[in-house]
Amino acid sequence: PLNKAGYLQIYIRTSRNVLIELHPSVRIPRTYKRFAGLMVQLLHKMKIKASDNGTTLMKVIKNPFSQHLPVGTHVYGMSCQGLLYSPLGLAKALVPASFEDVEQGGSSQVCFVIGAMAAGHVTVEDHPYIEKMFSVSEYPLSGASAINRILGAIEHQWGIV
């Protein structure tokens, strides 16, 4: 819901350091075969457009990632080794009370760097723009589970259903 409401921008960095920007209306294929075909097409053509209206759904963009963030954005890393917060506690501590605060210039935007790799975790050495590392569980979580917890807490705080 946060993405569909237009309050979320998603970037993906591959293991080969290719940076991909996703449009809020993109739907990732459910099967691996279709997903792999989509990724091959993206890496060859550098962008994927919607067939009906020509909207660019996915595109390869230039590194570094930090140049695509709005000025003043606070960047936080997520790792099971970071400072432990409950998801709601993390949202209250780091995210503005409402998106209107950000739009009116009263608060800075927030970026979470979340690892969704098969092995390893996000480190400040790999991402020098990270200000601080946080965790939403004392146990290692999958990328999908961590994202679900964080975005669910932000949606709860902002009243997005």
GROMACS .gro file of N, CA and C in nm:
model
  483
    1PRO      N    1   0.080  -0.121   0.000
    1PRO     CA    2   0.000   0.000   0.000
    1PRO      C    3   0.084   0.129   0.000
    2LEU      N    4   0.196   0.128   0.070
    2LEU     CA    5   0.282   0.246   0.074
    2LEU      C    6   0.335   0.279  -0.065
    3ASN      N    7   0.371   0.175  -0.140
    3ASN     CA    8   0.420   0.193  -0.277
    3ASN      C    9   0.309   0.243  -0.369
    4LYS      N   10   0.194   0.181  -0.361
    4LYS     CA   11   0.081   0.220  -0.447
    4LYS      C   12   0.032   0.362  -0.416
    5ALA      N   13   0.049   0.406  -0.291
    5ALA     CA   14   0.009   0.542  -0.252
    5ALA      C   15   0.110   0.646  -0.302
    6GLY      N   16   0.224   0.599  -0.354
    6GLY     CA   17   0.324   0.691  -0.409
    6GLY      C   18   0.423   0.745  -0.306
    7TYR      N   19   0.432   0.681  -0.189
    7TYR     CA   20   0.522   0.728  -0.084
    7TYR      C   21   0.651   0.646  -0.074
    8LEU      N   22   0.678   0.565  -0.174
    8LEU     CA   23   0.792   0.475  -0.168
    8LEU      C   24   0.863   0.473  -0.302
    9GLN      N   25   0.994   0.478  -0.301
    9GLN     CA   26   1.074   0.460  -0.422
    9GLN      C   27   1.167   0.343  -0.397
   10ILE      N   28   1.165   0.246  -0.488
   10ILE     CA   29   1.244   0.125  -0.471
   10ILE      C   30   1.359   0.123  -0.571
   11TYR      N   31   1.479   0.094  -0.519
   11TYR     CA   32   1.597   0.073  -0.600
   11TYR      C   33   1.652  -0.065  -0.567
   12ILE      N   34   1.707  -0.131  -0.667
   12ILE     CA   35   1.769  -0.261  -0.648
   12ILE      C   36   1.912  -0.252  -0.698
   13ARG      N   37   2.006  -0.302  -0.616
   13ARG     CA   38   2.145  -0.311  -0.662
   13ARG      C   39   2.181  -0.458  -0.668
   14THR      N   40   2.224  -0.503  -0.785
   14THR     CA   41   2.256  -0.644  -0.804
   14THR      C   42   2.395  -0.675  -0.749
   15SER      N   43   2.429  -0.803  -0.743
   15SER     CA   44   2.560  -0.845  -0.695
   15SER      C   45   2.671  -0.796  -0.788
   16ARG      N   46   2.636  -0.763  -0.912
   16ARG     CA   47   2.734  -0.710  -1.008
   16ARG      C   48   2.729  -0.558  -1.016
   17ASN      N   49   2.670  -0.497  -0.914
   17ASN     CA   50   2.666  -0.351  -0.898
   17ASN      C   51   2.585  -0.278  -1.006
   18VAL      N   52   2.484  -0.344  -1.061
   18VAL     CA   53   2.392  -0.279  -1.154
   18VAL      C   54   2.278  -0.221  -1.071
   19LEU      N   55   2.249  -0.092  -1.091
   19LEU     CA   56   2.146  -0.023  -1.014
   19LEU      C   57   2.019  -0.012  -1.097
   20ILE      N   58   1.906  -0.055  -1.040
   20ILE     CA   59   1.778  -0.059  -1.110
   20ILE      C   60   1.676   0.022  -1.032
   21GLU      N   61   1.601   0.106  -1.103
   21GLU     CA   62   1.494   0.185  -1.042
   21GLU      C   63   1.361   0.125  -1.083
   22LEU      N   64   1.270   0.107  -0.986
   22LEU     CA   65   1.138   0.049  -1.013
   22LEU      C   66   1.030   0.156  -1.004
   23HIS      N   67   0.936   0.152  -1.097
   23HIS     CA   68   0.819   0.240  -1.095
   23HIS      C   69   0.718   0.182  -0.995
   24PRO      N   70   0.640   0.264  -0.926
   24PRO     CA   71   0.544   0.211  -0.828
   24PRO      C   72   0.440   0.114  -0.885
   25SER      N   73   0.413   0.122  -1.013
   25SER     CA   74   0.310   0.033  -1.070
   25SER      C   75   0.366  -0.099  -1.123
   26VAL      N   76   0.495  -0.124  -1.109
   26VAL     CA   77   0.553  -0.248  -1.160
   26VAL      C   78   0.504  -0.367  -1.078
   27ARG      N   79   0.481  -0.477  -1.147
   27ARG     CA   80   0.445  -0.603  -1.082
   27ARG      C   81   0.551  -0.706  -1.119
   28ILE      N   82   0.621  -0.758  -1.021
   28ILE     CA   83   0.727  -0.855  -1.044
   28ILE      C   84   0.664  -0.990  -1.074
   29PRO      N   85   0.711  -1.060  -1.179
   29PRO     CA   86   0.655  -1.192  -1.212
   29PRO      C   87   0.669  -1.290  -1.096
   30ARG      N   88   0.572  -1.377  -1.082
   30ARG     CA   89   0.570  -1.471  -0.969
   30ARG      C   90   0.659  -1.593  -0.992
   31THR      N   91   0.681  -1.632  -1.117
   31THR     CA   92   0.763  -1.749  -1.143
   31THR      C   93   0.906  -1.707  -1.175
   32TYR      N   94   1.000  -1.793  -1.139
   32TYR     CA   95   1.140  -1.763  -1.164
   32TYR      C   96   1.168  -1.750  -1.314
   33LYS      N   97   1.108  -1.835  -1.394
   33LYS     CA   98   1.133  -1.833  -1.539
   33LYS      C   99   1.094  -1.698  -1.599
   34ARG      N  100   0.978  -1.648  -1.563
   34ARG     CA  101   0.934  -1.517  -1.614
   34ARG      C  102   1.019  -1.404  -1.558
   35PHE      N  103   1.055  -1.414  -1.429
   35PHE     CA  104   1.140  -1.313  -1.367
   35PHE      C  105   1.276  -1.307  -1.436
   36ALA      N  106   1.336  -1.424  -1.458
   36ALA     CA  107   1.467  -1.429  -1.523
   36ALA      C  108   1.460  -1.371  -1.664
   37GLY      N  109   1.354  -1.402  -1.737
   37GLY     CA  110   1.336  -1.346  -1.871
   37GLY      C  111   1.324  -1.194  -1.868
   38LEU      N  112   1.253  -1.143  -1.769
   38LEU     CA  113   1.236  -0.998  -1.754
   38LEU      C  114   1.371  -0.931  -1.723
   39MET      N  115   1.450  -0.993  -1.636
   39MET     CA  116   1.581  -0.938  -1.601
   39MET      C  117   1.676  -0.938  -1.721
   40VAL      N  118   1.674  -1.044  -1.800
   40VAL     CA  119   1.757  -1.050  -1.921
   40VAL      C  120   1.717  -0.938  -2.016
   41GLN      N  121   1.587  -0.921  -2.036
   41GLN     CA  122   1.537  -0.814  -2.123
   41GLN      C  123   1.579  -0.677  -2.069
   42LEU      N  124   1.569  -0.656  -1.938
   42LEU     CA  125   1.607  -0.529  -1.876
   42LEU      C  126   1.755  -0.499  -1.897
   43LEU      N  127   1.840  -0.599  -1.877
   43LEU     CA  128   1.984  -0.577  -1.889
   43LEU      C  129   2.028  -0.556  -2.033
   44HIS      N  130   1.952  -0.609  -2.130
   44HIS     CA  131   1.984  -0.586  -2.271
   44HIS      C  132   1.933  -0.451  -2.320
   45LYS      N  133   1.810  -0.418  -2.286
   45LYS     CA  134   1.748  -0.295  -2.337
   45LYS      C  135   1.765  -0.177  -2.243
   46MET      N  136   1.810  -0.200  -2.121
   46MET     CA  137   1.832  -0.097  -2.018
   46MET      C  138   1.703  -0.039  -1.960
   47LYS      N  139   1.587  -0.078  -2.011
   47LYS     CA  140   1.460  -0.035  -1.952
   47LYS      C  141   1.348  -0.127  -1.999
   48ILE      N  142   1.243  -0.132  -1.919
   48ILE     CA  143   1.123  -0.210  -1.951
   48ILE      C  144   1.007  -0.111  -1.950
   49LYS      N  145   0.931  -0.109  -2.061
   49LYS     CA  146   0.816  -0.019  -2.069
   49LYS      C  147   0.687  -0.099  -2.065
   50ALA      N  148   0.581  -0.037  -2.013
   50ALA     CA  149   0.449  -0.099  -2.012
   50ALA      C  150   0.396  -0.104  -2.155
   51SER      N  151   0.330  -0.212  -2.188
   51SER     CA  152   0.280  -0.227  -2.325
   51SER      C  153   0.159  -0.138  -2.354
   52ASP      N  154   0.081  -0.107  -2.251
   52ASP     CA  155  -0.042  -0.031  -2.276
   52ASP      C  156  -0.021   0.121  -2.283
   53ASN      N  157   0.060   0.180  -2.194
   53ASN     CA  158   0.071   0.325  -2.195
   53ASN      C  159   0.215   0.377  -2.210
   54GLY      N  160   0.311   0.287  -2.223
   54GLY     CA  161   0.449   0.329  -2.247
   54GLY      C  162   0.524   0.378  -2.124
   55THR      N  163   0.466   0.363  -2.005
   55THR     CA  164   0.534   0.403  -1.882
   55THR      C  165   0.658   0.316  -1.862
   56THR      N  166   0.770   0.377  -1.825
   56THR     CA  167   0.891   0.300  -1.795
   56THR      C  168   0.876   0.238  -1.658
   57LEU      N  169   0.866   0.105  -1.655
   57LEU     CA  170   0.843   0.032  -1.530
   57LEU      C  171   0.972   0.001  -1.455
   58MET      N  172   1.076  -0.029  -1.531
   58MET     CA  173   1.206  -0.059  -1.472
   58MET      C  174   1.313   0.001  -1.561
   59LYS      N  175   1.417   0.058  -1.500
   59LYS     CA  176   1.527   0.107  -1.582
   59LYS      C  177   1.658   0.096  -1.506
   60VAL      N  178   1.764   0.071  -1.582
   60VAL     CA  179   1.898   0.068  -1.527
   60VAL      C  180   1.946   0.212  -1.517
   61ILE      N  181   1.996   0.250  -1.399
   61ILE     CA  182   2.042   0.387  -1.379
   61ILE      C  183   2.189   0.385  -1.336
   62LYS      N  184   2.252   0.502  -1.341
   62LYS     CA  185   2.394   0.513  -1.309
   62LYS      C  186   2.419   0.510  -1.159
   63ASN      N  187   2.528   0.447  -1.120
   63ASN     CA  188   2.578   0.451  -0.983
   63ASN      C  189   2.648   0.584  -0.962
   64PRO      N  190   2.669   0.632  -0.846
   64PRO     CA  191   2.635   0.571  -0.718
   64PRO      C  192   2.489   0.594  -0.681
   65PHE      N  193   2.440   0.507  -0.599
   65PHE     CA  194   2.302   0.512  -0.554
   65PHE      C  195   2.269   0.643  -0.484
   66SER      N  196   2.362   0.694  -0.405
   66SER     CA  197   2.337   0.813  -0.324
   66SER      C  198   2.304   0.937  -0.408
   67GLN      N  199   2.346   0.941  -0.535
   67GLN     CA  200   2.315   1.059  -0.618
   67GLN      C  201   2.168   1.066  -0.658
   68HIS      N  202   2.093   0.959  -0.640
   68HIS     CA  203   1.951   0.956  -0.676
   68HIS      C  204   1.861   0.992  -0.559
   69LEU      N  205   1.919   1.010  -0.441
   69LEU     CA  206   1.840   1.045  -0.322
   69LEU      C  207   1.823   1.196  -0.313
   70PRO      N  208   1.707   1.242  -0.266
   70PRO     CA  209   1.688   1.386  -0.244
   70PRO      C  210   1.789   1.438  -0.141
   71VAL      N  211   1.827   1.563  -0.153
   71VAL     CA  212   1.922   1.624  -0.061
   71VAL      C  213   1.865   1.618   0.081
   72GLY      N  214   1.948   1.581   0.176
   72GLY     CA  215   1.906   1.575   0.316
   72GLY      C  216   1.843   1.444   0.359
   73THR      N  217   1.838   1.345   0.268
   73THR     CA  218   1.779   1.216   0.303
   73THR      C  219   1.868   1.144   0.404
   74HIS      N  220   1.807   1.090   0.508
   74HIS     CA  221   1.879   1.011   0.607
   74HIS      C  222   1.879   0.866   0.561
   75VAL      N  223   1.997   0.804   0.554
   75VAL     CA  224   2.010   0.667   0.506
   75VAL      C  225   2.047   0.576   0.622
   76TYR      N  226   1.966   0.471   0.643
   76TYR     CA  227   1.988   0.376   0.751
   76TYR      C  228   2.000   0.236   0.694
   77GLY      N  229   2.090   0.157   0.750
   77GLY     CA  230   2.106   0.019   0.709
   77GLY      C  231   2.032  -0.074   0.802
   78MET      N  232   1.990  -0.187   0.748
   78MET     CA  233   1.919  -0.286   0.828
   78MET      C  234   2.004  -0.413   0.834
   79SER      N  235   2.031  -0.459   0.956
   79SER     CA  236   2.110  -0.579   0.977
   79SER      C  237   2.074  -0.637   1.113
   80CYS      N  238   2.081  -0.769   1.126
   80CYS     CA  239   2.052  -0.830   1.257
   80CYS      C  240   2.156  -0.788   1.360
   81GLN      N  241   2.266  -0.728   1.316
   81GLN     CA  242   2.371  -0.682   1.408
   81GLN      C  243   2.353  -0.535   1.446
   82GLY      N  244   2.249  -0.469   1.392
   82GLY     CA  245   2.224  -0.329   1.422
   82GLY      C  246   2.154  -0.310   1.555
   83LEU      N  247   2.130  -0.184   1.591
   83LEU     CA  248   2.059  -0.149   1.713
   83LEU      C  249   1.915  -0.198   1.704
   84LEU      N  250   1.872  -0.279   1.800
   84LEU     CA  251   1.742  -0.346   1.795
   84LEU      C  252   1.627  -0.251   1.831
   85TYR      N  253   1.526  -0.248   1.745
   85TYR     CA  254   1.402  -0.174   1.766
   85TYR      C  255   1.286  -0.265   1.729
   86SER      N  256   1.170  -0.241   1.787
   86SER     CA  257   1.049  -0.304   1.735
   86SER      C  258   1.018  -0.230   1.605
   87PRO      N  259   0.947  -0.292   1.510
   87PRO     CA  260   0.915  -0.221   1.385
   87PRO      C  261   0.843  -0.088   1.409
   88LEU      N  262   0.743  -0.087   1.501
   88LEU     CA  263   0.673   0.039   1.530
   88LEU      C  264   0.765   0.141   1.597
   89GLY      N  265   0.852   0.093   1.684
   89GLY     CA  266   0.947   0.182   1.750
   89GLY      C  267   1.044   0.243   1.651
   90LEU      N  268   1.087   0.164   1.553
   90LEU     CA  269   1.177   0.214   1.448
   90LEU      C  270   1.108   0.320   1.365
   91ALA      N  271   0.983   0.295   1.327
   91ALA     CA  272   0.907   0.392   1.247
   91ALA      C  273   0.890   0.523   1.324
   92LYS      N  274   0.856   0.513   1.451
   92LYS     CA  275   0.836   0.635   1.531
   92LYS      C  276   0.966   0.712   1.553
   93ALA      N  277   1.078   0.639   1.566
   93ALA     CA  278   1.206   0.703   1.592
   93ALA      C  279   1.267   0.767   1.468
   94LEU      N  280   1.248   0.708   1.350
   94LEU     CA  281   1.321   0.752   1.231
   94LEU      C  282   1.237   0.817   1.123
   95VAL      N  283   1.111   0.779   1.113
   95VAL     CA  284   1.026   0.824   1.003
   95VAL      C  285   0.942   0.943   1.050
   96PRO      N  286   0.927   1.046   0.966
   96PRO     CA  287   0.841   1.160   1.004
   96PRO      C  288   0.701   1.113   1.042
   97ALA      N  289   0.634   1.187   1.130
   97ALA     CA  290   0.502   1.149   1.180
   97ALA      C  291   0.400   1.133   1.068
   98SER      N  292   0.413   1.211   0.959
   98SER     CA  293   0.324   1.198   0.844
   98SER      C  294   0.401   1.238   0.719
   99PHE      N  295   0.352   1.193   0.604
   99PHE     CA  296   0.419   1.228   0.480
   99PHE      C  297   0.404   1.377   0.450
  100GLU      N  298   0.298   1.437   0.501
  100GLU     CA  299   0.277   1.581   0.482
  100GLU      C  300   0.393   1.661   0.543
  101ASP      N  301   0.451   1.612   0.653
  101ASP     CA  302   0.567   1.679   0.713
  101ASP      C  303   0.684   1.685   0.616
  102VAL      N  304   0.703   1.578   0.540
  102VAL     CA  305   0.811   1.574   0.441
  102VAL      C  306   0.779   1.668   0.325
  103GLU      N  307   0.654   1.663   0.276
  103GLU     CA  308   0.615   1.747   0.162
  103GLU      C  309   0.625   1.896   0.193
  104GLN      N  310   0.598   1.934   0.319
  104GLN     CA  311   0.603   2.074   0.358
  104GLN      C  312   0.743   2.118   0.399
  105GLY      N  313   0.839   2.027   0.392
  105GLY     CA  314   0.977   2.061   0.424
  105GLY      C  315   1.009   2.057   0.572
  106GLY      N  316   0.919   2.008   0.654
  106GLY     CA  317   0.942   2.004   0.798
  106GLY      C  318   1.030   1.889   0.842
  107SER      N  319   1.039   1.784   0.760
  107SER     CA  320   1.119   1.667   0.795
  107SER      C  321   1.193   1.617   0.673
  108SER      N  322   1.302   1.546   0.698
  108SER     CA  323   1.380   1.487   0.590
  108SER      C  324   1.322   1.352   0.550
  109GLN      N  325   1.350   1.313   0.427
  109GLN     CA  326   1.310   1.180   0.382
  109GLN      C  327   1.405   1.077   0.440
  110VAL      N  328   1.359   0.952   0.442
  110VAL     CA  329   1.435   0.843   0.502
  110VAL      C  330   1.454   0.734   0.397
  111CYS      N  331   1.572   0.674   0.398
  111CYS     CA  332   1.603   0.563   0.308
  111CYS      C  333   1.654   0.447   0.392
  112PHE      N  334   1.599   0.326   0.365
  112PHE     CA  335   1.646   0.206   0.432
  112PHE      C  336   1.719   0.119   0.331
  113VAL      N  337   1.840   0.077   0.364
  113VAL     CA  338   1.916  -0.016   0.281
  113VAL      C  339   1.897  -0.153   0.343
  114ILE      N  340   1.832  -0.242   0.268
  114ILE     CA  341   1.797  -0.374   0.319
  114ILE      C  342   1.861  -0.480   0.231
  115GLY      N  343   1.934  -0.570   0.291
  115GLY     CA  344   1.998  -0.677   0.216
  115GLY      C  345   1.900  -0.788   0.187
  116ALA      N  346   1.895  -0.829   0.061
  116ALA     CA  347   1.810  -0.942   0.023
  116ALA      C  348   1.894  -1.043  -0.054
  117MET      N  349   2.017  -1.064  -0.006
  117MET     CA  350   2.107  -1.156  -0.072
  117MET      C  351   2.104  -1.292  -0.004
  118ALA      N  352   2.153  -1.393  -0.073
  118ALA     CA  353   2.147  -1.528  -0.021
  118ALA      C  354   2.235  -1.546   0.102
  119ALA      N  355   2.349  -1.478   0.106
  119ALA     CA  356   2.440  -1.490   0.220
  119ALA      C  357   2.503  -1.354   0.248
  120GLY      N  358   2.531  -1.330   0.375
  120GLY     CA  359   2.593  -1.204   0.413
  120GLY      C  360   2.489  -1.103   0.459
  121HIS      N  361   2.536  -0.981   0.485
  121HIS     CA  362   2.446  -0.876   0.531
  121HIS      C  363   2.499  -0.740   0.490
  122VAL      N  364   2.418  -0.639   0.508
  122VAL     CA  365   2.453  -0.501   0.472
  122VAL      C  366   2.557  -0.451   0.572
  123THR      N  367   2.661  -0.386   0.520
  123THR     CA  368   2.763  -0.328   0.607
  123THR      C  369   2.790  -0.183   0.568
  124VAL      N  370   2.837  -0.105   0.662
  124VAL     CA  371   2.871   0.035   0.636
  124VAL      C  372   2.990   0.042   0.541
  125GLU      N  373   3.078  -0.057   0.544
  125GLU     CA  374   3.193  -0.059   0.454
  125GLU      C  375   3.147  -0.069   0.308
  126ASP      N  376   3.043  -0.146   0.281
  126ASP     CA  377   2.990  -0.160   0.145
  126ASP      C  378   2.905  -0.041   0.105
  127HIS      N  379   2.846   0.027   0.202
  127HIS     CA  380   2.756   0.140   0.177
  127HIS      C  381   2.798   0.256   0.268
  128PRO      N  382   2.898   0.334   0.227
  128PRO     CA  383   2.951   0.438   0.317
  128PRO      C  384   2.855   0.552   0.348
  129TYR      N  385   2.745   0.563   0.275
  129TYR     CA  386   2.647   0.669   0.298
  129TYR      C  387   2.549   0.634   0.410
  130ILE      N  388   2.557   0.513   0.464
  130ILE     CA  389   2.469   0.472   0.575
  130ILE      C  390   2.513   0.544   0.702
  131GLU      N  391   2.416   0.609   0.769
  131GLU     CA  392   2.444   0.682   0.892
  131GLU      C  393   2.451   0.590   1.014
  132LYS      N  394   2.359   0.493   1.020
  132LYS     CA  395   2.352   0.405   1.136
  132LYS      C  396   2.284   0.275   1.098
  133MET      N  397   2.317   0.167   1.167
  133MET     CA  398   2.259   0.035   1.140
  133MET      C  399   2.152   0.004   1.246
  134PHE      N  400   2.039  -0.050   1.198
  134PHE     CA  401   1.929  -0.088   1.287
  134PHE      C  402   1.884  -0.229   1.256
  135SER      N  403   1.805  -0.285   1.347
  135SER     CA  404   1.750  -0.419   1.332
  135SER      C  405   1.606  -0.419   1.381
  136VAL      N  406   1.522  -0.502   1.321
  136VAL     CA  407   1.384  -0.518   1.367
  136VAL      C  408   1.361  -0.658   1.424
  137SER      N  409   1.469  -0.734   1.442
  137SER     CA  410   1.461  -0.866   1.503
  137SER      C  411   1.599  -0.905   1.553
  138GLU      N  412   1.603  -0.979   1.662
  138GLU     CA  413   1.733  -1.026   1.710
  138GLU      C  414   1.781  -1.146   1.629
  139TYR      N  415   1.696  -1.195   1.539
  139TYR     CA  416   1.730  -1.308   1.454
  139TYR      C  417   1.747  -1.261   1.309
  140PRO      N  418   1.829  -1.330   1.231
  140PRO     CA  419   1.839  -1.294   1.089
  140PRO      C  420   1.705  -1.317   1.019
  141LEU      N  421   1.663  -1.220   0.938
  141LEU     CA  422   1.537  -1.230   0.864
  141LEU      C  423   1.566  -1.231   0.714
  142SER      N  424   1.474  -1.285   0.638
  142SER     CA  425   1.485  -1.272   0.493
  142SER      C  426   1.459  -1.126   0.457
  143GLY      N  427   1.505  -1.086   0.340
  143GLY     CA  428   1.481  -0.949   0.295
  143GLY      C  429   1.332  -0.919   0.291
  144ALA      N  430   1.252  -1.014   0.242
  144ALA     CA  431   1.108  -0.993   0.231
  144ALA      C  432   1.044  -0.973   0.368
  145SER      N  433   1.088  -1.050   0.466
  145SER     CA  434   1.032  -1.038   0.601
  145SER      C  435   1.069  -0.904   0.665
  146ALA      N  436   1.194  -0.862   0.648
  146ALA     CA  437   1.237  -0.733   0.704
  146ALA      C  438   1.161  -0.618   0.638
  147ILE      N  439   1.147  -0.623   0.507
  147ILE     CA  440   1.074  -0.518   0.434
  147ILE      C  441   0.929  -0.514   0.481
  148ASN      N  442   0.867  -0.631   0.496
  148ASN     CA  443   0.728  -0.639   0.541
  148ASN      C  444   0.711  -0.574   0.678
  149ARG      N  445   0.802  -0.602   0.770
  149ARG     CA  446   0.793  -0.544   0.904
  149ARG      C  447   0.808  -0.392   0.902
  150ILE      N  448   0.908  -0.343   0.828
  150ILE     CA  449   0.937  -0.200   0.825
  150ILE      C  450   0.823  -0.123   0.757
  151LEU      N  451   0.784  -0.168   0.638
  151LEU     CA  452   0.679  -0.096   0.565
  151LEU      C  453   0.545  -0.105   0.636
  152GLY      N  454   0.516  -0.219   0.700
  152GLY     CA  455   0.392  -0.232   0.776
  152GLY      C  456   0.386  -0.131   0.890
  153ALA      N  457   0.499  -0.110   0.957
  153ALA     CA  458   0.503  -0.013   1.068
  153ALA      C  459   0.485   0.129   1.016
  154ILE      N  460   0.548   0.162   0.903
  154ILE     CA  461   0.533   0.296   0.846
  154ILE      C  462   0.389   0.319   0.801
  155GLU      N  463   0.329   0.219   0.737
  155GLU     CA  464   0.189   0.230   0.695
  155GLU      C  465   0.099   0.251   0.816
  156HIS      N  466   0.127   0.179   0.924
  156HIS     CA  467   0.048   0.196   1.048
  156HIS      C  468   0.062   0.338   1.102
  157GLN      N  469   0.185   0.388   1.105
  157GLN     CA  470   0.209   0.523   1.157
  157GLN      C  471   0.142   0.630   1.072
  158TRP      N  472   0.142   0.612   0.941
  158TRP     CA  473   0.084   0.713   0.851
  158TRP      C  474  -0.065   0.688   0.824
  159GLY      N  475  -0.121   0.580   0.878
  159GLY     CA  476  -0.263   0.554   0.859
  159GLY      C  477  -0.298   0.508   0.719
  160ILE      N  478  -0.206   0.442   0.651
  160ILE     CA  479  -0.232   0.390   0.516
  160ILE      C  480  -0.281   0.246   0.529
  161VAL      N  481  -0.398   0.220   0.478
  161VAL     CA  482  -0.457   0.087   0.490
  161VAL      C  483  -0.451   0.016   0.356
   0.00000   0.00000   0.00000
